XYZ file of C-alpha atoms in Angstrom:
305
model
C 103.227 146.232 127.056
C 101.694 149.390 125.439
C 98.944 151.191 127.340
C 96.866 154.111 126.159
C 98.503 156.447 128.626
C 102.145 155.179 127.896
C 104.456 157.229 125.699
C 107.055 155.730 123.493
C 109.811 157.114 125.716
C 108.217 155.426 128.696
C 107.951 152.055 126.854
C 111.665 151.822 126.282
C 112.560 152.315 129.973
C 112.505 148.546 130.652
C 111.206 145.470 128.885
C 107.919 144.133 129.958
C 107.137 140.374 130.092
C 104.869 140.882 127.045
C 107.626 142.471 125.074
C 110.101 139.702 125.980
C 107.579 137.170 124.563
C 107.001 139.347 121.435
C 110.712 139.497 120.868
C 111.146 135.675 121.396
C 108.472 134.954 118.843
C 109.873 137.164 116.252
C 113.491 136.091 116.700
C 112.673 132.389 116.956
C 110.650 132.619 113.568
C 113.469 134.539 111.974
C 115.969 131.735 112.722
C 113.611 129.110 111.190
C 112.745 131.354 108.149
C 116.273 132.237 107.294
C 117.469 128.654 107.680
C 114.744 127.429 105.216
C 115.423 130.379 102.755
C 119.205 130.206 102.486
C 119.421 127.157 100.340
C 116.924 128.578 97.953
C 118.505 132.006 97.623
C 121.964 130.416 97.112
C 120.590 128.528 93.992
C 118.825 131.657 92.759
C 121.665 134.065 93.430
C 119.547 136.304 95.554
C 119.562 138.019 98.966
C 117.464 137.835 102.007
C 115.916 140.861 103.718
C 114.639 141.732 107.100
C 112.462 144.928 107.458
C 111.619 146.568 110.804
C 109.404 149.626 110.131
C 109.205 150.820 113.783
C 112.513 149.784 115.020
C 112.934 151.946 118.153
C 116.445 152.505 119.781
C 117.575 148.937 119.773
C 117.716 148.529 123.468
C 115.871 149.506 126.603
C 117.245 151.950 129.222
C 118.009 149.046 131.524
C 120.291 147.622 128.819
C 117.989 144.784 127.554
C 118.405 144.291 123.857
C 115.347 144.584 121.656
C 114.609 142.841 118.378
C 116.854 144.723 115.932
C 119.978 143.979 117.854
C 119.136 140.342 118.437
C 118.419 139.924 114.703
C 121.853 141.459 113.833
C 123.679 139.405 116.403
C 122.107 136.265 114.826
C 123.304 137.522 111.387
C 126.872 138.016 112.655
C 126.951 134.614 114.124
C 125.753 132.828 110.991
C 128.149 132.885 107.945
C 125.404 132.532 105.427
C 123.299 135.340 106.963
C 126.381 137.621 107.242
C 126.808 137.091 103.441
C 123.214 137.223 102.173
C 121.074 139.230 104.692
C 120.055 142.778 104.030
C 118.475 144.645 106.998
C 116.463 147.842 106.999
C 115.439 149.567 110.174
C 113.077 152.563 110.182
C 111.676 154.762 112.973
C 109.968 158.140 112.771
C 112.034 159.398 115.798
C 115.489 160.682 114.878
C 116.536 160.223 118.486
C 115.650 156.548 118.330
C 117.419 156.047 114.967
C 120.562 157.669 116.330
C 120.438 155.424 119.488
C 119.934 152.455 117.197
C 122.911 153.409 115.091
C 125.103 153.623 118.176
C 123.750 150.300 119.649
C 124.360 148.572 116.321
C 127.926 149.918 116.247
C 128.694 148.217 119.501
C 127.772 144.734 118.257
C 130.837 142.539 118.164
C 131.594 141.687 114.557
C 129.169 143.961 112.971
C 131.696 144.926 110.293
C 131.817 141.315 109.065
C 128.312 141.755 107.485
C 128.437 142.026 103.729
C 125.570 144.400 103.819
C 125.690 147.094 106.423
C 122.372 147.747 108.302
C 120.358 150.523 106.565
C 118.838 152.927 109.169
C 116.130 155.307 108.020
C 114.261 158.067 109.822
C 110.847 158.566 108.383
C 107.031 158.214 108.574
C 105.328 154.992 107.490
C 103.010 156.678 104.896
C 101.684 156.509 101.339
C 105.164 156.817 99.906
C 106.273 153.610 101.548
C 103.047 151.859 100.443
C 103.901 152.948 96.915
C 107.589 151.634 97.165
C 106.596 148.224 98.405
C 103.845 147.934 95.950
C 106.018 148.651 92.942
C 109.317 146.802 93.783
C 109.848 143.061 93.433
C 111.215 141.917 96.938
C 113.691 139.238 97.578
C 112.472 136.766 100.340
C 111.780 139.001 103.256
C 110.649 138.709 106.897
C 109.027 141.923 108.232
C 108.182 143.186 111.599
C 105.595 145.902 111.901
C 105.306 147.102 115.571
C 103.755 150.626 115.504
C 102.868 152.653 118.616
C 99.214 152.345 117.855
C 98.437 151.682 114.290
C 99.347 154.765 112.309
C 100.628 153.942 108.878
C 99.525 150.392 108.885
C 97.234 149.673 105.848
C 96.255 146.693 103.852
C 98.030 148.077 100.855
C 101.347 148.330 102.753
C 100.954 144.775 104.134
C 100.110 143.464 100.507
C 103.290 145.125 99.249
C 105.438 143.473 101.850
C 103.881 139.994 101.420
C 103.098 139.766 97.701
C 106.490 138.167 96.549
C 107.741 134.583 97.144
C 109.273 133.827 100.414
C 107.837 136.852 102.281
C 106.269 136.599 105.727
C 105.188 139.209 108.229
C 104.495 139.722 111.892
C 102.248 142.624 112.804
C 101.424 144.293 116.176
C 97.674 144.683 116.053
C 96.574 147.382 118.595
C 93.165 146.095 119.219
C 92.038 148.633 121.793
C 92.853 151.585 119.640
C 91.670 149.961 116.451
C 88.340 149.016 118.045
C 87.822 152.594 119.329
C 88.552 153.946 115.870
C 86.139 151.775 113.865
C 83.113 153.970 114.605
C 84.966 157.252 115.089
C 84.599 159.524 112.251
C 87.893 161.266 113.032
C 89.675 158.048 112.138
C 87.529 157.033 109.177
C 90.438 157.212 106.684
C 92.772 155.173 108.845
C 90.111 152.488 109.500
C 89.114 152.339 105.791
C 92.716 151.700 104.791
C 93.316 149.167 107.511
C 90.256 147.036 106.717
C 90.482 147.253 102.933
C 88.000 149.894 101.724
C 84.685 151.461 102.495
C 82.527 148.486 101.759
C 84.471 146.180 104.017
C 84.481 148.761 106.875
C 80.677 149.245 106.396
C 80.130 145.462 106.635
C 82.380 145.246 109.718
C 80.386 148.034 111.473
C 77.081 146.330 110.805
C 78.443 143.100 112.203
C 79.493 144.794 115.395
C 76.200 146.444 116.089
C 74.837 145.304 119.512
C 77.633 142.769 120.108
C 79.197 142.111 123.624
C 82.914 143.150 124.008
C 84.146 139.561 123.694
C 82.151 138.953 120.446
C 83.266 142.338 119.104
C 86.924 141.443 119.479
C 86.400 138.083 117.635
C 84.587 139.942 114.810
C 87.153 142.590 114.424
C 89.914 140.030 114.143
C 87.894 137.954 111.722
C 87.180 141.075 109.524
C 90.917 141.901 109.421
C 91.891 138.297 108.767
C 89.324 137.913 105.979
C 90.618 141.010 104.278
C 94.117 139.554 104.313
C 92.906 136.232 102.892
C 90.988 138.143 100.233
C 94.304 139.353 98.999
C 95.770 135.826 98.767
C 97.339 135.470 102.163
C 95.619 132.410 103.324
C 97.343 131.763 106.656
C 96.706 134.361 109.393
C 97.573 133.448 112.959
C 96.956 135.813 115.957
C 98.592 135.623 119.416
C 96.584 137.479 122.078
C 98.153 139.566 124.905
C 95.568 139.973 127.834
C 95.763 142.641 130.503
C 96.664 141.435 134.028
C 93.015 141.286 135.127
C 92.453 138.748 132.277
C 89.313 140.547 131.330
C 90.300 142.577 128.410
C 92.735 142.181 125.524
C 95.603 144.613 125.290
C 96.791 143.784 121.738
C 97.491 140.919 119.254
C 100.577 139.805 117.439
C 99.382 138.674 114.097
C 101.439 136.374 111.751
C 100.774 136.386 108.011
C 102.074 133.898 105.326
C 101.214 132.105 102.203
C 102.954 128.951 103.259
C 101.553 126.101 105.222
C 104.866 125.063 106.656
C 105.613 128.593 107.827
C 102.126 128.656 109.467
C 102.752 125.325 111.200
C 106.167 126.259 112.643
C 104.732 129.621 113.842
C 101.938 127.763 115.492
C 104.425 125.800 117.471
C 106.421 128.822 118.471
C 103.285 130.719 119.593
C 101.945 127.640 121.357
C 105.116 127.374 123.484
C 104.867 131.069 124.478
C 101.271 130.769 125.674
C 100.928 131.373 129.467
C 97.962 129.059 129.720
C 96.314 125.969 128.136
C 92.965 124.348 128.189
C 93.206 120.546 128.741
C 96.716 120.591 127.424
C 95.956 122.682 124.311
C 97.730 126.020 124.083
C 95.383 129.085 124.010
C 97.783 131.323 122.020
C 97.350 133.809 124.753
C 99.665 135.558 127.202
C 98.373 137.134 130.361
C 100.671 139.150 132.523
C 100.980 137.771 136.043
C 100.085 140.145 138.786
C 102.947 141.009 140.994
C 103.173 140.348 144.706
C 102.650 144.089 145.494
C 99.431 144.085 143.396
C 97.890 141.014 144.996
C 99.702 140.225 148.314
C 96.930 137.946 149.692
C 96.881 135.785 146.533
C 100.599 135.348 146.711
C 100.433 134.289 150.439
C 97.847 131.722 149.494
C 100.090 130.306 146.723
C 102.962 129.630 149.089
C 103.922 125.984 149.467
C 102.886 124.302 152.744
C 106.493 123.927 153.970
């Protein structure tokens, strides 16, 4: 899981529990989404697309596969996907995109895809906003997982979601975004993320004097309301808590216009919740403390025998 002190290089040393869950949520939904979309695109003579704007190297240093490789392996194993799926992977790091290219090349059967994966090195910026805003997208599933939140704007999200059959999963770096809301140095980023000066001003006013737990709910509500205002009615967050369970690390936010898509993702996220209240999933994952971190608690949890 990302921390304020962690670099991108550090993040890809080994996959955390939280990243495993994030990967499972995205890949499980991709399988559902593509299965539903394929009959429609066959009738319409179109393609499907998968966009990953912050793709990373494709695997961790310990050899664990990350989302881009798992998506492509699914495409290779499915004859319809291998025919119709177009994939685009972007990262601002040329080192990561080169590693990704090499890792993709090692996938068994990768040459069977009708459309070779497109790998791009570049910033997520205004030019990408413009591109997605102007083009008509085929049914697309997008994963936006920035290291922080740089480049993520409502206009970009609108461009990626505006057309039929388009859904999106977004990494929402709550701690960094929360810190930026009242920081003049990040005024431009915060304004673009929450949909304009008026919305940001309203959000700031709502946050005045609020406790941390209330503040988090208000920030999420403000962001969700901005998405709904653009016509994306169904917004579903999944919360990742720090190990002490007191603070949120980040959220994974699913956005769609379709009630079936929302219902299915709800089931996927519920199954990945680490806890429930009276049998109802909390849509939250809290990392378990290790035995080294809490040896006495682990001793108390040992079975009697």
